[in-house]
mmCIF file of C-alpha atoms in Angstrom:
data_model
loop_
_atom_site.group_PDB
_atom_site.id
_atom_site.type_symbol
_atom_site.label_atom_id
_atom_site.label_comp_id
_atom_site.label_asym_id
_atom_site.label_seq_id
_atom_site.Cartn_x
_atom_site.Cartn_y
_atom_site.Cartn_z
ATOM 1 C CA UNK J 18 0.000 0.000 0.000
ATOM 2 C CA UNK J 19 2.734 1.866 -0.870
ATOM 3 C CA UNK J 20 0.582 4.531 -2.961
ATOM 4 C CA UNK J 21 -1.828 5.152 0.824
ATOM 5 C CA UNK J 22 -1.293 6.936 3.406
ATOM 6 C CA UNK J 23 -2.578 6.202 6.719
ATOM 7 C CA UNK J 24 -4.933 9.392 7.763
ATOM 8 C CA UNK J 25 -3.545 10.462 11.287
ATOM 9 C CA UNK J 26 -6.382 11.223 14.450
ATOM 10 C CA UNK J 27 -5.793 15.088 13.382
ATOM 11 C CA UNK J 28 -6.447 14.299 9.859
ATOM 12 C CA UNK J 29 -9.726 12.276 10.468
ATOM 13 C CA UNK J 30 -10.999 14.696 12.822
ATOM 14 C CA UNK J 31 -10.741 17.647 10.486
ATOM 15 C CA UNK J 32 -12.521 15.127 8.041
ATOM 16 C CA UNK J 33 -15.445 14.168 10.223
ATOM 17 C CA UNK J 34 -15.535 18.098 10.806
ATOM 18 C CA UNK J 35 -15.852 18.889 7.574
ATOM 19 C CA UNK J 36 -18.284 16.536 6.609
ATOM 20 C CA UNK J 37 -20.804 17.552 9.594
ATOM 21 C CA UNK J 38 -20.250 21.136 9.155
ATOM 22 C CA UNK J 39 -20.679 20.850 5.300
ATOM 23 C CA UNK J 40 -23.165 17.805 4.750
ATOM 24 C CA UNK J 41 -24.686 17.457 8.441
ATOM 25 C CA UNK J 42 -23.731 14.092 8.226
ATOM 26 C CA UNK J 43 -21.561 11.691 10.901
ATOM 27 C CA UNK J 44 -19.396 9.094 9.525
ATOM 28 C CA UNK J 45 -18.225 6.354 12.066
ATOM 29 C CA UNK J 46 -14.874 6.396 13.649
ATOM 30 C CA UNK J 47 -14.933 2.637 13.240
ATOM 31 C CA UNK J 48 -12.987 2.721 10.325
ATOM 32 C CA UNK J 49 -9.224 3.039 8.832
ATOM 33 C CA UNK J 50 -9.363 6.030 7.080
ATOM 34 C CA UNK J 51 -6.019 5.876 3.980
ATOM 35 C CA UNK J 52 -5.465 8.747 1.464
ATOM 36 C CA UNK J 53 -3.702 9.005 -2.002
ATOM 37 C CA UNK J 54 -1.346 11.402 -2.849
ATOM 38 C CA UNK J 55 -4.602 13.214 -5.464
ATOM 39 C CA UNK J 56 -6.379 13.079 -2.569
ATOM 40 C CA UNK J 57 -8.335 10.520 -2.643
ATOM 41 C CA UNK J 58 -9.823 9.328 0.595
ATOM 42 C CA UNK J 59 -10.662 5.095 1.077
ATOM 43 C CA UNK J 60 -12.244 3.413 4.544
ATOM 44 C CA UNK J 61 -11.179 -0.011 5.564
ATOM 45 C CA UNK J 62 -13.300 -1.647 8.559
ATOM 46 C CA UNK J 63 -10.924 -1.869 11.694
ATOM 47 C CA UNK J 64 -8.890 -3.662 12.049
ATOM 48 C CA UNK J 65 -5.640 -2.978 10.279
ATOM 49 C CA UNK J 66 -4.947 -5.296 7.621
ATOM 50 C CA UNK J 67 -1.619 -7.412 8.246
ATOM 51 C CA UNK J 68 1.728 -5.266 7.853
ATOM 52 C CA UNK J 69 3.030 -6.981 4.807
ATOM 53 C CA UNK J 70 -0.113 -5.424 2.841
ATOM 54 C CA UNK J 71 1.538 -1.984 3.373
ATOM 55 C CA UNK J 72 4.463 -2.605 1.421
ATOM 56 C CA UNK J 73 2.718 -3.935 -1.774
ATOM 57 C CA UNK J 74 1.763 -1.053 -4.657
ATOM 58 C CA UNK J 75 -1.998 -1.791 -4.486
ATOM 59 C CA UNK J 76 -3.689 0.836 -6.349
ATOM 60 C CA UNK J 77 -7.129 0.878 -4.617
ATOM 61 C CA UNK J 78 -8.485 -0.723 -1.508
ATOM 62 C CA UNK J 79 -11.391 -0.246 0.473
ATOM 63 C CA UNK J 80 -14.488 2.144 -0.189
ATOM 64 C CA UNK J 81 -13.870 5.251 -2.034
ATOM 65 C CA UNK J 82 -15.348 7.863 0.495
ATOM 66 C CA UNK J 83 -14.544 11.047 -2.168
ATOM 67 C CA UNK J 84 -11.465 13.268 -2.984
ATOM 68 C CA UNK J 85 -9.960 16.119 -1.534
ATOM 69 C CA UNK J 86 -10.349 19.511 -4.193
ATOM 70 C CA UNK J 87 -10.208 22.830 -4.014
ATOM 71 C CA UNK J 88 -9.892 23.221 -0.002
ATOM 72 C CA UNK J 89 -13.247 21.027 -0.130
ATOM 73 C CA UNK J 90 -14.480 17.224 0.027
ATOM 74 C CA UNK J 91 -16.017 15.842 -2.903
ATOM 75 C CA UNK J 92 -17.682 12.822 -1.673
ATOM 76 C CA UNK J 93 -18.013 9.728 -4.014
ATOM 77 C CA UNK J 94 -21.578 7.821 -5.265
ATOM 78 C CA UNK J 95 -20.525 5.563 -2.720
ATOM 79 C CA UNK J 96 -19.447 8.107 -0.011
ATOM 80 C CA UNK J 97 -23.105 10.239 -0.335
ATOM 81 C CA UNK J 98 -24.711 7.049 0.057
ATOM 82 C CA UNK J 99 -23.133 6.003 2.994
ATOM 83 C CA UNK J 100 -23.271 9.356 4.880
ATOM 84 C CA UNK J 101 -26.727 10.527 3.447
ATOM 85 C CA UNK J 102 -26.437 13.921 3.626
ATOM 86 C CA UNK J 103 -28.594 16.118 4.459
ATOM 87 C CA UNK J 104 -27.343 19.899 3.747
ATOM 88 C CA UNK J 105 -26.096 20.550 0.429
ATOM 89 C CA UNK J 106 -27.990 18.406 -1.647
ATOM 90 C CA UNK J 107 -29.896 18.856 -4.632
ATOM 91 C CA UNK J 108 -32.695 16.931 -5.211
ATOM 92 C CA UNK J 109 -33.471 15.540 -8.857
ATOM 93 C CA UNK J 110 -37.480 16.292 -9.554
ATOM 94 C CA UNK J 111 -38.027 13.696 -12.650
ATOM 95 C CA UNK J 112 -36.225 10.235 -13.922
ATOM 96 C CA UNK J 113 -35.190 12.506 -17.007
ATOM 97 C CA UNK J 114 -32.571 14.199 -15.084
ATOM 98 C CA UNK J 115 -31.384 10.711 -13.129
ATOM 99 C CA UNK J 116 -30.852 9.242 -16.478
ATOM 100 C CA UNK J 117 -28.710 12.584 -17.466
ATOM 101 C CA UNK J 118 -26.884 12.328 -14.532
ATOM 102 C CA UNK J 119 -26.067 8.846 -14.734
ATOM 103 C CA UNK J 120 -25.049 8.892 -18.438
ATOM 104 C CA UNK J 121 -22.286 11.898 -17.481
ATOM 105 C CA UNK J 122 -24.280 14.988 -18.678
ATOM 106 C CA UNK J 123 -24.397 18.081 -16.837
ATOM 107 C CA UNK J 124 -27.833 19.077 -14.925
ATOM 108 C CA UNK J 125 -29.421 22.894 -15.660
ATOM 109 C CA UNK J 126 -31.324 23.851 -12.534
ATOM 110 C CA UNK J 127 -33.578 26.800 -12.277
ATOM 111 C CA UNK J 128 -32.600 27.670 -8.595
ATOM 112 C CA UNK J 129 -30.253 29.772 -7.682
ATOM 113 C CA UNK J 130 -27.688 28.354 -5.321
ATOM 114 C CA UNK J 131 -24.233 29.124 -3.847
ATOM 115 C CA UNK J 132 -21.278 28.223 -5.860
ATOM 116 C CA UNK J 133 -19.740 24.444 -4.550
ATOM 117 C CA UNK J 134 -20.465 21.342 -4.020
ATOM 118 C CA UNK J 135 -23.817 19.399 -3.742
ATOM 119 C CA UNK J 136 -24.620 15.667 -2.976
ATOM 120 C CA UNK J 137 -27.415 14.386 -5.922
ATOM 121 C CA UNK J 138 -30.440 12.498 -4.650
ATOM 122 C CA UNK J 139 -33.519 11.703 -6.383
ATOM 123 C CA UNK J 140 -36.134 10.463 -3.452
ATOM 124 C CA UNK J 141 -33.916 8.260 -0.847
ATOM 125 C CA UNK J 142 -31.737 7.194 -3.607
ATOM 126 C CA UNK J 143 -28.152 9.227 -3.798
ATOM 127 C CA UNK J 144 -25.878 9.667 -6.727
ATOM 128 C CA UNK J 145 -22.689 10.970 -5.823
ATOM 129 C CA UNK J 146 -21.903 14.636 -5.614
ATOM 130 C CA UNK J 147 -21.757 17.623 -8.337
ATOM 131 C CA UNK J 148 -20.391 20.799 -8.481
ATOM 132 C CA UNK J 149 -22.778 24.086 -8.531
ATOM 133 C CA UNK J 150 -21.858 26.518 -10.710
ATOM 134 C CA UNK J 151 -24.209 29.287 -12.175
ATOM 135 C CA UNK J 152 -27.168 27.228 -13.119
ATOM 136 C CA UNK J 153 -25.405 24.105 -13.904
ATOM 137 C CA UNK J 154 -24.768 21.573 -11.933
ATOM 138 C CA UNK J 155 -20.917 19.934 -13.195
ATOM 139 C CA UNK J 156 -21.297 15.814 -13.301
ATOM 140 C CA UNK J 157 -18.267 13.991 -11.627
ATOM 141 C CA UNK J 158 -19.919 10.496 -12.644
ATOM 142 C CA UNK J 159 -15.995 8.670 -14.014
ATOM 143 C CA UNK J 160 -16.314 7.640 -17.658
ATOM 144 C CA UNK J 161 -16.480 3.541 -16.332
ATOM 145 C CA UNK J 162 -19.496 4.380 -14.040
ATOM 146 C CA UNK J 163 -21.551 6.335 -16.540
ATOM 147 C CA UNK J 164 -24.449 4.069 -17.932
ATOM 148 C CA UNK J 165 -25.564 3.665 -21.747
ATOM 149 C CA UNK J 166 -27.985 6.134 -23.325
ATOM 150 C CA UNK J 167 -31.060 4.554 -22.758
ATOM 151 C CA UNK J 168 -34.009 5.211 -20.360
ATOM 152 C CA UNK J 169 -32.114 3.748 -17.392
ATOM 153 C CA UNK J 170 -35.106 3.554 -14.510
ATOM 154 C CA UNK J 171 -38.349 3.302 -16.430
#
C-alpha cells in the first residue's frame, strides 16, 4: 500500500468536521481512514490489515469515500450514500434528469444556489456529488461508471 497513506487522528478529525459542518452528516470512527497522494480518501473496517499489505503497490483498496479539491471534500456515489447527507444536496425532480446524470451529462437547474459542491439524490436514492456553478450543476460520474444512453429507470 505503498501509494496510501494512513490518515492520522488530526487528519480524520478535520474530516469528520468537515463533513458535519458541510453535509450534516456523521461518519463512524470505526474505520481506517487511507489517502492518495490526489487526494483521494478510502475506509477499511478496523482492524488494520496485516503489515506486509503496506508494502505492496496496491492501487485501490477499500471504499472510495470522495477526494480532496479545491480546499473542499467531494464525496463519491458511494461516499453520499453512505453518509446521506442532508445539507447541500440537490434533489433531482423527474427520472429525465437521473438518467442525465447517470449517463455523465451536466444538470441545468432553475434555482439559484451558492457556488460548490452538492450531494445528488432523487427520493432516498443518492448519486454521488456535483459541483454548482451558475445554473449548472458539473457531473463527476468517471467515464467507467456512466451508464448507456437509454431510459435507465423506467
Amino acid at each position: 500500500m505503498k501509494h496510501f497513506k494512513v490518515m492520522n487522528n488530526r487528519e480524520v478529525k478535520n474530516l469528520n468536521f468537515y463533513i458535519k459542518d458541510y453535509y450534516g452528516s456523521v461518519l463512524s470512527k470505526n474505520y481506517l481512514f487511507l489517502q492518495k497522494k490526489d487526494g483521494k480518501v478510502f475506509i477499511l473496517s478496523k482492524p488494520l490489515p496485516d503489515e506486509t499489505v503496506f508494502r505492496l503497490y496496491i492501487n485501490n483498496i477499500g471504499l472510495y469515500l470522495g477526494k480532496f479539491e479545491f480546499n473542499d471534500f467531494r464525496l463519491s456515489i458511494e461516499g453520499s450514500q453512505l453518509l446521506k447527507p442532508v445539507k447541500h444536496v440537490i434533489e433531482l425532480l423527474d427520472i429525465k434528469q437521473v438518467n442525465d446524470w447517470m449517463q455523465g451529462l451536466n444538470i441545468e437547474l432553475n434555482i439559484q444556489l451558492k457556488k460548490g459542491y452538492y450531494a445528488v439524490r432523487h427520493g432516498s436514492d443518492y448519486f454521488g456529488t456535483g459541483h454548482y456553478k451558475e445554473g449548472i450543476l458539473r457531473n463527476f460520474v468517471s467515464k467507467g461508471r456512466r451508464l448507456a444512453l437509454k431510459n435507465l429507470l423506467e
